[in-house]
Steps between C-alpha positions, in 0.01 A plus 500: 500500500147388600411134425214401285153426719522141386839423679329639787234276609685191484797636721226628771369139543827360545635696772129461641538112499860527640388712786165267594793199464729700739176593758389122498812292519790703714766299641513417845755775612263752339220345694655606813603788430177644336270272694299195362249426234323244385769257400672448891392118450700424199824470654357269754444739760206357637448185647153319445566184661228613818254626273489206236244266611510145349104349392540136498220222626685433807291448788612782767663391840223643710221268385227712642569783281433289244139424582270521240765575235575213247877430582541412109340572138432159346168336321342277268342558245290196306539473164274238376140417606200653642679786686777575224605825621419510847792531730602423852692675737772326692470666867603244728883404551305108487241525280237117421403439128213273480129387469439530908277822565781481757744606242700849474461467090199253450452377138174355430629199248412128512860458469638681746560343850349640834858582596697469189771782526703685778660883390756605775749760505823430609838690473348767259369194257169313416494153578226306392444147630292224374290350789463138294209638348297229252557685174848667628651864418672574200745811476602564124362191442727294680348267847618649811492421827715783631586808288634867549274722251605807277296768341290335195511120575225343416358293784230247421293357794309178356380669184488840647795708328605821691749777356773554834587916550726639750691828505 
């Protein structure tokens, strides 16, 4: 007795989806036997620990492969006054805030100290040091003298106010 061309179709894609299933994901024992496929790395079977490279702003050991390269990805970015927008790269692992043309970030305000700020990097964080500037440095508006910064603090030097990004 012949079955109805209906009962057919759905029976062919079955046993078509249980052979691409069998094809794909064969057991290990079957692996060997039959050779591999595509799958050899579910079970483990290879090791990426030599070919997984870590990105981090660490400085390297060898300091003059680093030339040229910032050794971290960090900047401000002013938020208020004539420049809102405008940002500046941190490049340095010491980098001077101030008025002084002198300056690695110079900010052209009347309240803003010729050397008001310090930005080092230290032991993979941002310390930024008040250098008992006239009008002082605020972070999240709270006086500092000595403070480790985080993505999105809001630094304020004199009136200046700055937006603090790191990755």
């Amino acid at each position: 007795m012949e079955m109805p061309q209906v009962a057919r179709k759905p029976l062919r894609r079955v046993a078509g989806l249980h052979a691409l299933w069998f094809s794909c994901f064969r057991s290990p024992r079957e692996q060997n036997r039959r050779g591999t496929n595509w799958r050899d790395d579910r079970w483990g079977a290879e090791d990426f620990s030599e070919k997984t490279r870590f990105l981090s702003p660490v400085p390297p050991e060898n300091k003059a492969e680093s030339k040229g390269k910032p050794l971290f990805f960090a900047w401000f970015v002013r938020s208020r006054g004539g420049d809102t927008g405008k940002d500046y790269r941190i490049l340095k692992e010491k980098t001077a805030i101030g008025k002084s043309e002198d300056s690695d970030i110079v900010i052209s305000n009347d309240f803003v100290s010729r050397n008001h700020a310090l930005l080092s990097y230290e032991d993979r964080k941002f310390i930024l040091n008040d250098l008992q500037s006239t009008n002082h440095t605020y972070v999240n508006d709270k006086k500092i003298s000595r403070r480790i910064l985080k993505d999105d603090d809001l630094v304020r030097f004199g009136d200046a106010l700055y937006e603090f990004k790191c990755l």
